[in-house]
Amino acid sequence: MKKLALIAVIFIGIILFWAVEDMPAFGDPDAPANQYTAKMYIERTLPDIGIDNIVTAILASYRGFDTLGEVVVIFTAGISVVLLLRRGEDQ
Amino acid sequence: MRENVVIRTVSRISIPFIQLFALYVIVHGASGAGGGFQGGVVFASSFILLLIAFGLTGVRSRISVRGTRILAAIGISIYAGIGLLCILWSGNFLGYAAIESALGIPHLHGILIDLVEAGIGITVMAVMTSIILDFADKEANKS
């Protein structure tokens, strides 16, 4: 079983290294990931929002609703820990 | 908890600076590296240091477990409240431009983002502190 797992890992590793050849270079401006919204965010953050930090502009303004969901997830996690660990205590 | 003068003195000196740095990270979110999530965790780490240095009894006299839950709810309410405020001035949910044009103040966007980041920071700080106190209480009750 161990040998089979090793063979599977090596096989998948070879395939992944093979696929790396076709990936765009790191930081390539012509890469597909840099083609769509990235340019728009870089150009429009300062005129739209007026702050310097593009990451914060995306986090809190363009994707504000998404971040609200993230905060709700953290809040829910905290409340769940309270409910699990403090069962039966009244305070 | 065994008395250890060195640990207690060093913690007493460094905790205010950790908290000041956390506030700096939260407020600096709009203009540089930083933000509510990171700052909240740094703030909570000062309470974890307090717990390590002074023990559970020392922390209990300074922080109330009930207070951390209330703070977590307050932080999330600040965030959602600003979003609803935008609806009130006939904009989209979290569309800050509506508040900006309604009040007629330019560059309000950055301030609103800072407020939102502060809300995130309060929630993250309170939740982290609440979790660490819950686990500490659980361990203390077990032994």
mmCIF file of C-alpha atoms in Angstrom:
data_model
loop_
_atom_site.group_PDB
_atom_site.id
_atom_site.type_symbol
_atom_site.label_atom_id
_atom_site.label_comp_id
_atom_site.label_asym_id
_atom_site.label_seq_id
_atom_site.Cartn_x
_atom_site.Cartn_y
_atom_site.Cartn_z
ATOM 1 C CA MET A 1 0.000 0.000 0.000
ATOM 2 C CA LYS A 2 2.855 2.388 0.875
ATOM 3 C CA LYS A 3 4.603 1.670 -2.435
ATOM 4 C CA LEU A 4 1.385 2.320 -4.331
ATOM 5 C CA ALA A 5 0.975 5.674 -2.585
ATOM 6 C CA LEU A 6 4.590 6.617 -3.375
ATOM 7 C CA ILE A 7 4.101 5.722 -7.054
ATOM 8 C CA ALA A 8 0.906 7.799 -7.168
ATOM 9 C CA VAL A 9 2.633 10.800 -5.574
ATOM 10 C CA ILE A 10 5.598 10.613 -7.967
ATOM 11 C CA PHE A 11 3.280 10.207 -10.956
ATOM 12 C CA ILE A 12 1.171 13.237 -10.013
ATOM 13 C CA GLY A 13 4.344 15.190 -9.246
ATOM 14 C CA ILE A 14 5.716 14.512 -12.727
ATOM 15 C CA ILE A 15 2.441 15.658 -14.291
ATOM 16 C CA LEU A 16 2.469 18.870 -12.214
ATOM 17 C CA PHE A 17 6.092 19.675 -13.102
ATOM 18 C CA TRP A 18 5.195 19.026 -16.733
ATOM 19 C CA ALA A 19 2.322 21.519 -16.449
ATOM 20 C CA VAL A 20 4.561 24.197 -14.875
ATOM 21 C CA GLU A 21 6.253 24.636 -18.255
ATOM 22 C CA ASP A 22 3.036 26.051 -19.727
ATOM 23 C CA MET A 23 2.404 28.580 -16.936
ATOM 24 C CA PRO A 24 3.134 32.280 -17.566
ATOM 25 C CA ALA A 25 6.248 33.777 -15.978
ATOM 26 C CA PHE A 26 5.898 35.227 -12.467
ATOM 27 C CA GLY A 27 4.655 38.833 -12.655
ATOM 28 C CA ASP A 28 4.073 38.676 -16.409
ATOM 29 C CA PRO A 29 1.756 41.580 -17.372
ATOM 30 C CA ASP A 30 0.355 39.543 -20.268
ATOM 31 C CA ALA A 31 -0.659 36.631 -18.031
ATOM 32 C CA PRO A 32 -4.406 35.832 -18.081
ATOM 33 C CA ALA A 33 -4.701 36.599 -14.365
ATOM 34 C CA ASN A 34 -3.510 40.191 -14.951
ATOM 35 C CA GLN A 35 -5.743 40.854 -17.950
ATOM 36 C CA TYR A 36 -9.221 41.473 -16.587
ATOM 37 C CA THR A 37 -10.032 43.370 -13.385
ATOM 38 C CA ALA A 38 -6.499 44.000 -12.070
ATOM 39 C CA LYS A 39 -5.867 46.819 -14.545
ATOM 40 C CA MET A 40 -9.210 48.434 -13.710
ATOM 41 C CA TYR A 41 -8.514 48.372 -9.956
ATOM 42 C CA ILE A 42 -5.039 49.892 -10.406
ATOM 43 C CA GLU A 43 -6.330 52.665 -12.651
ATOM 44 C CA ARG A 44 -9.542 53.518 -10.811
ATOM 45 C CA THR A 45 -8.817 53.139 -7.092
ATOM 46 C CA LEU A 46 -7.449 56.662 -6.628
ATOM 47 C CA PRO A 47 -10.136 58.564 -8.623
ATOM 48 C CA ASP A 48 -13.000 56.356 -7.351
ATOM 49 C CA ILE A 49 -12.147 56.039 -3.692
ATOM 50 C CA GLY A 50 -9.284 58.429 -3.005
ATOM 51 C CA ILE A 51 -7.103 56.167 -0.879
ATOM 52 C CA ASP A 52 -3.631 54.880 -1.691
ATOM 53 C CA ASN A 53 -3.965 51.250 -0.688
ATOM 54 C CA ILE A 54 -5.472 49.201 -3.524
ATOM 55 C CA VAL A 55 -5.768 46.080 -1.355
ATOM 56 C CA THR A 56 -7.866 47.918 1.242
ATOM 57 C CA ALA A 57 -9.940 49.546 -1.497
ATOM 58 C CA ILE A 58 -10.830 46.118 -2.897
ATOM 59 C CA LEU A 59 -11.321 44.585 0.565
ATOM 60 C CA ALA A 60 -13.511 47.258 2.116
ATOM 61 C CA SER A 61 -15.125 49.022 -0.815
ATOM 62 C CA TYR A 62 -15.296 47.084 -4.078
ATOM 63 C CA ARG A 63 -15.765 43.763 -2.253
ATOM 64 C CA GLY A 64 -17.245 45.197 0.926
ATOM 65 C CA PHE A 65 -20.151 42.773 1.076
ATOM 66 C CA ASP A 66 -17.749 39.824 0.830
ATOM 67 C CA THR A 67 -15.725 41.180 3.757
ATOM 68 C CA LEU A 68 -18.908 41.600 5.812
ATOM 69 C CA GLY A 69 -19.487 37.884 5.240
ATOM 70 C CA GLU A 70 -15.957 37.107 6.418
ATOM 71 C CA VAL A 71 -16.495 39.058 9.637
ATOM 72 C CA VAL A 72 -19.802 37.228 10.183
ATOM 73 C CA VAL A 73 -17.917 33.920 9.771
ATOM 74 C CA ILE A 74 -15.407 34.934 12.475
ATOM 75 C CA PHE A 75 -18.244 36.103 14.751
ATOM 76 C CA THR A 76 -20.102 32.813 14.223
ATOM 77 C CA ALA A 77 -16.947 30.835 15.026
ATOM 78 C CA GLY A 78 -16.493 32.737 18.289
ATOM 79 C CA ILE A 79 -20.138 32.282 19.294
ATOM 80 C CA SER A 80 -19.911 28.561 18.447
ATOM 81 C CA VAL A 81 -16.891 28.140 20.738
ATOM 82 C CA VAL A 82 -18.807 29.892 23.524
ATOM 83 C CA LEU A 83 -21.831 27.633 22.986
ATOM 84 C CA LEU A 84 -19.729 24.443 22.898
ATOM 85 C CA LEU A 85 -17.358 25.136 25.803
ATOM 86 C CA ARG A 86 -19.750 26.896 28.167
ATOM 87 C CA ARG A 87 -22.650 24.472 28.042
ATOM 88 C CA GLY A 88 -24.703 24.416 31.211
ATOM 89 C CA GLU A 89 -23.048 27.496 32.758
ATOM 90 C CA ASP A 90 -25.336 30.328 33.647
ATOM 91 C CA GLN A 91 -23.861 33.770 33.947
ATOM 92 C CA MET B 1 0.509 30.569 38.824
ATOM 93 C CA ARG B 2 4.046 30.952 40.125
ATOM 94 C CA GLU B 3 5.216 34.498 40.755
ATOM 95 C CA ASN B 4 7.789 35.592 38.198
ATOM 96 C CA VAL B 5 8.863 39.215 38.537
ATOM 97 C CA VAL B 6 10.765 39.376 35.231
ATOM 98 C CA ILE B 7 7.906 38.060 33.083
ATOM 99 C CA ARG B 8 5.332 40.236 34.831
ATOM 100 C CA THR B 9 7.386 43.412 34.603
ATOM 101 C CA VAL B 10 8.296 42.904 30.946
ATOM 102 C CA SER B 11 4.651 42.144 30.061
ATOM 103 C CA ARG B 12 3.438 45.169 31.987
ATOM 104 C CA ILE B 13 5.806 47.371 29.966
ATOM 105 C CA SER B 14 5.261 45.795 26.533
ATOM 106 C CA ILE B 15 1.465 45.297 26.545
ATOM 107 C CA PRO B 16 0.657 49.019 26.041
ATOM 108 C CA PHE B 17 3.074 49.159 23.114
ATOM 109 C CA ILE B 18 1.541 46.054 21.517
ATOM 110 C CA GLN B 19 -1.909 47.633 21.849
ATOM 111 C CA LEU B 20 -0.682 50.937 20.435
ATOM 112 C CA PHE B 21 0.854 49.091 17.488
ATOM 113 C CA ALA B 22 -2.429 47.235 16.948
ATOM 114 C CA LEU B 23 -4.354 50.512 16.827
ATOM 115 C CA TYR B 24 -1.762 51.884 14.392
ATOM 116 C CA VAL B 25 -2.208 48.847 12.121
ATOM 117 C CA ILE B 26 -6.013 49.248 12.163
ATOM 118 C CA VAL B 27 -5.969 53.000 11.486
ATOM 119 C CA HIS B 28 -3.222 52.686 8.875
ATOM 120 C CA GLY B 29 -5.352 50.321 6.792
ATOM 121 C CA ALA B 30 -6.441 52.911 4.220
ATOM 122 C CA SER B 31 -3.019 54.320 3.411
ATOM 123 C CA GLY B 32 -0.570 51.439 3.730
ATOM 124 C CA ALA B 33 -0.100 47.877 4.812
ATOM 125 C CA GLY B 34 -2.561 47.062 7.553
ATOM 126 C CA GLY B 35 -6.218 46.470 8.228
ATOM 127 C CA GLY B 36 -8.821 45.345 10.696
ATOM 128 C CA PHE B 37 -8.101 41.637 10.626
ATOM 129 C CA GLN B 38 -4.366 42.005 11.275
ATOM 130 C CA GLY B 39 -4.757 44.758 13.859
ATOM 131 C CA GLY B 40 -7.477 42.857 15.701
ATOM 132 C CA VAL B 41 -5.291 39.777 15.996
ATOM 133 C CA VAL B 42 -2.332 41.872 17.240
ATOM 134 C CA PHE B 43 -4.618 43.470 19.831
ATOM 135 C CA ALA B 44 -5.857 40.050 20.950
ATOM 136 C CA SER B 45 -2.270 38.830 21.231
ATOM 137 C CA SER B 46 -1.682 41.439 23.945
ATOM 138 C CA PHE B 47 -4.497 39.862 25.969
ATOM 139 C CA ILE B 48 -2.970 36.417 25.378
ATOM 140 C CA LEU B 49 0.330 37.771 26.772
ATOM 141 C CA LEU B 50 -1.643 39.110 29.740
ATOM 142 C CA LEU B 51 -3.122 35.632 30.266
ATOM 143 C CA ILE B 52 0.297 33.962 30.087
ATOM 144 C CA ALA B 53 1.982 36.445 32.432
ATOM 145 C CA PHE B 54 -0.721 37.022 35.057
ATOM 146 C CA GLY B 55 -2.756 33.817 34.917
ATOM 147 C CA LEU B 56 -6.503 33.432 34.681
ATOM 148 C CA THR B 57 -7.246 35.268 37.928
ATOM 149 C CA GLY B 58 -5.223 38.280 36.796
ATOM 150 C CA VAL B 59 -7.062 38.405 33.474
ATOM 151 C CA ARG B 60 -10.511 37.952 35.025
ATOM 152 C CA SER B 61 -10.154 41.159 37.028
ATOM 153 C CA ARG B 62 -9.275 43.138 33.849
ATOM 154 C CA ILE B 63 -11.416 41.606 31.079
ATOM 155 C CA SER B 64 -14.986 40.362 31.382
ATOM 156 C CA VAL B 65 -15.955 37.402 29.202
ATOM 157 C CA ARG B 66 -19.402 38.890 28.780
ATOM 158 C CA GLY B 67 -17.828 42.131 27.570
ATOM 159 C CA THR B 68 -15.917 40.385 24.785
ATOM 160 C CA ARG B 69 -19.145 38.912 23.389
ATOM 161 C CA ILE B 70 -20.853 42.287 23.473
ATOM 162 C CA LEU B 71 -17.829 43.891 21.761
ATOM 163 C CA ALA B 72 -17.899 41.240 19.016
ATOM 164 C CA ALA B 73 -21.528 42.103 18.299
ATOM 165 C CA ILE B 74 -20.779 45.847 18.419
ATOM 166 C CA GLY B 75 -17.981 45.556 15.855
ATOM 167 C CA ILE B 76 -20.147 43.693 13.385
ATOM 168 C CA SER B 77 -22.965 46.197 13.995
ATOM 169 C CA ILE B 78 -20.649 49.107 13.100
ATOM 170 C CA TYR B 79 -19.869 47.449 9.769
ATOM 171 C CA ALA B 80 -23.456 46.537 8.928
ATOM 172 C CA GLY B 81 -24.691 49.882 10.283
ATOM 173 C CA ILE B 82 -22.508 51.828 7.854
ATOM 174 C CA GLY B 83 -23.822 49.601 5.074
ATOM 175 C CA LEU B 84 -27.415 50.327 6.082
ATOM 176 C CA LEU B 85 -26.642 54.040 6.400
ATOM 177 C CA CYS B 86 -25.803 53.984 2.687
ATOM 178 C CA ILE B 87 -29.261 52.543 1.945
ATOM 179 C CA LEU B 88 -30.795 55.296 4.079
ATOM 180 C CA TRP B 89 -29.284 57.907 1.730
ATOM 181 C CA SER B 90 -30.642 56.066 -1.318
ATOM 182 C CA GLY B 91 -27.497 54.187 -2.300
ATOM 183 C CA ASN B 92 -26.584 50.544 -2.522
ATOM 184 C CA PHE B 93 -25.683 48.487 0.556
ATOM 185 C CA LEU B 94 -22.089 49.517 1.445
ATOM 186 C CA GLY B 95 -22.046 51.968 -1.477
ATOM 187 C CA TYR B 96 -20.122 54.681 0.373
ATOM 188 C CA ALA B 97 -20.506 57.199 -2.448
ATOM 189 C CA ALA B 98 -24.131 57.762 -1.362
ATOM 190 C CA ILE B 99 -23.094 59.081 2.068
ATOM 191 C CA GLU B 100 -20.335 61.133 0.471
ATOM 192 C CA SER B 101 -22.687 62.920 -1.917
ATOM 193 C CA ALA B 102 -25.493 63.287 0.637
ATOM 194 C CA LEU B 103 -23.315 65.014 3.221
ATOM 195 C CA GLY B 104 -21.348 66.921 0.596
ATOM 196 C CA ILE B 105 -17.989 66.182 2.234
ATOM 197 C CA PRO B 106 -15.235 65.086 -0.168
ATOM 198 C CA HIS B 107 -12.791 62.279 0.721
ATOM 199 C CA LEU B 108 -15.280 60.752 3.155
ATOM 200 C CA HIS B 109 -14.690 57.407 1.496
ATOM 201 C CA GLY B 110 -11.360 56.840 3.255
ATOM 202 C CA ILE B 111 -12.846 57.747 6.648
ATOM 203 C CA LEU B 112 -15.761 55.349 6.154
ATOM 204 C CA ILE B 113 -13.313 52.601 5.165
ATOM 205 C CA ASP B 114 -11.363 53.342 8.365
ATOM 206 C CA LEU B 115 -14.591 53.045 10.391
ATOM 207 C CA VAL B 116 -15.376 49.732 8.720
ATOM 208 C CA GLU B 117 -11.842 48.531 9.443
ATOM 209 C CA ALA B 118 -12.274 49.566 13.076
ATOM 210 C CA GLY B 119 -15.468 47.495 13.229
ATOM 211 C CA ILE B 120 -13.625 44.496 11.786
ATOM 212 C CA GLY B 121 -10.787 45.028 14.275
ATOM 213 C CA ILE B 122 -13.150 45.179 17.276
ATOM 214 C CA THR B 123 -14.921 41.968 16.226
ATOM 215 C CA VAL B 124 -11.700 40.043 15.522
ATOM 216 C CA MET B 125 -10.104 41.222 18.778
ATOM 217 C CA ALA B 126 -13.174 40.324 20.843
ATOM 218 C CA VAL B 127 -13.653 36.914 19.223
ATOM 219 C CA MET B 128 -9.978 35.944 19.635
ATOM 220 C CA THR B 129 -10.010 37.037 23.289
ATOM 221 C CA SER B 130 -13.290 35.256 23.923
ATOM 222 C CA ILE B 131 -11.982 31.986 22.419
ATOM 223 C CA ILE B 132 -8.738 32.077 24.400
ATOM 224 C CA LEU B 133 -10.611 32.819 27.664
ATOM 225 C CA ASP B 134 -13.100 30.019 26.960
ATOM 226 C CA PHE B 135 -10.305 27.488 26.511
ATOM 227 C CA ALA B 136 -8.432 28.780 29.577
ATOM 228 C CA ASP B 137 -11.593 28.477 31.715
ATOM 229 C CA LYS B 138 -12.198 24.974 30.370
ATOM 230 C CA GLU B 139 -8.649 23.907 31.296
ATOM 231 C CA ALA B 140 -8.945 25.522 34.742
ATOM 232 C CA ASN B 141 -12.232 23.724 35.466
ATOM 233 C CA LYS B 142 -10.801 20.378 34.366
ATOM 234 C CA SER B 143 -7.875 20.347 36.797
#
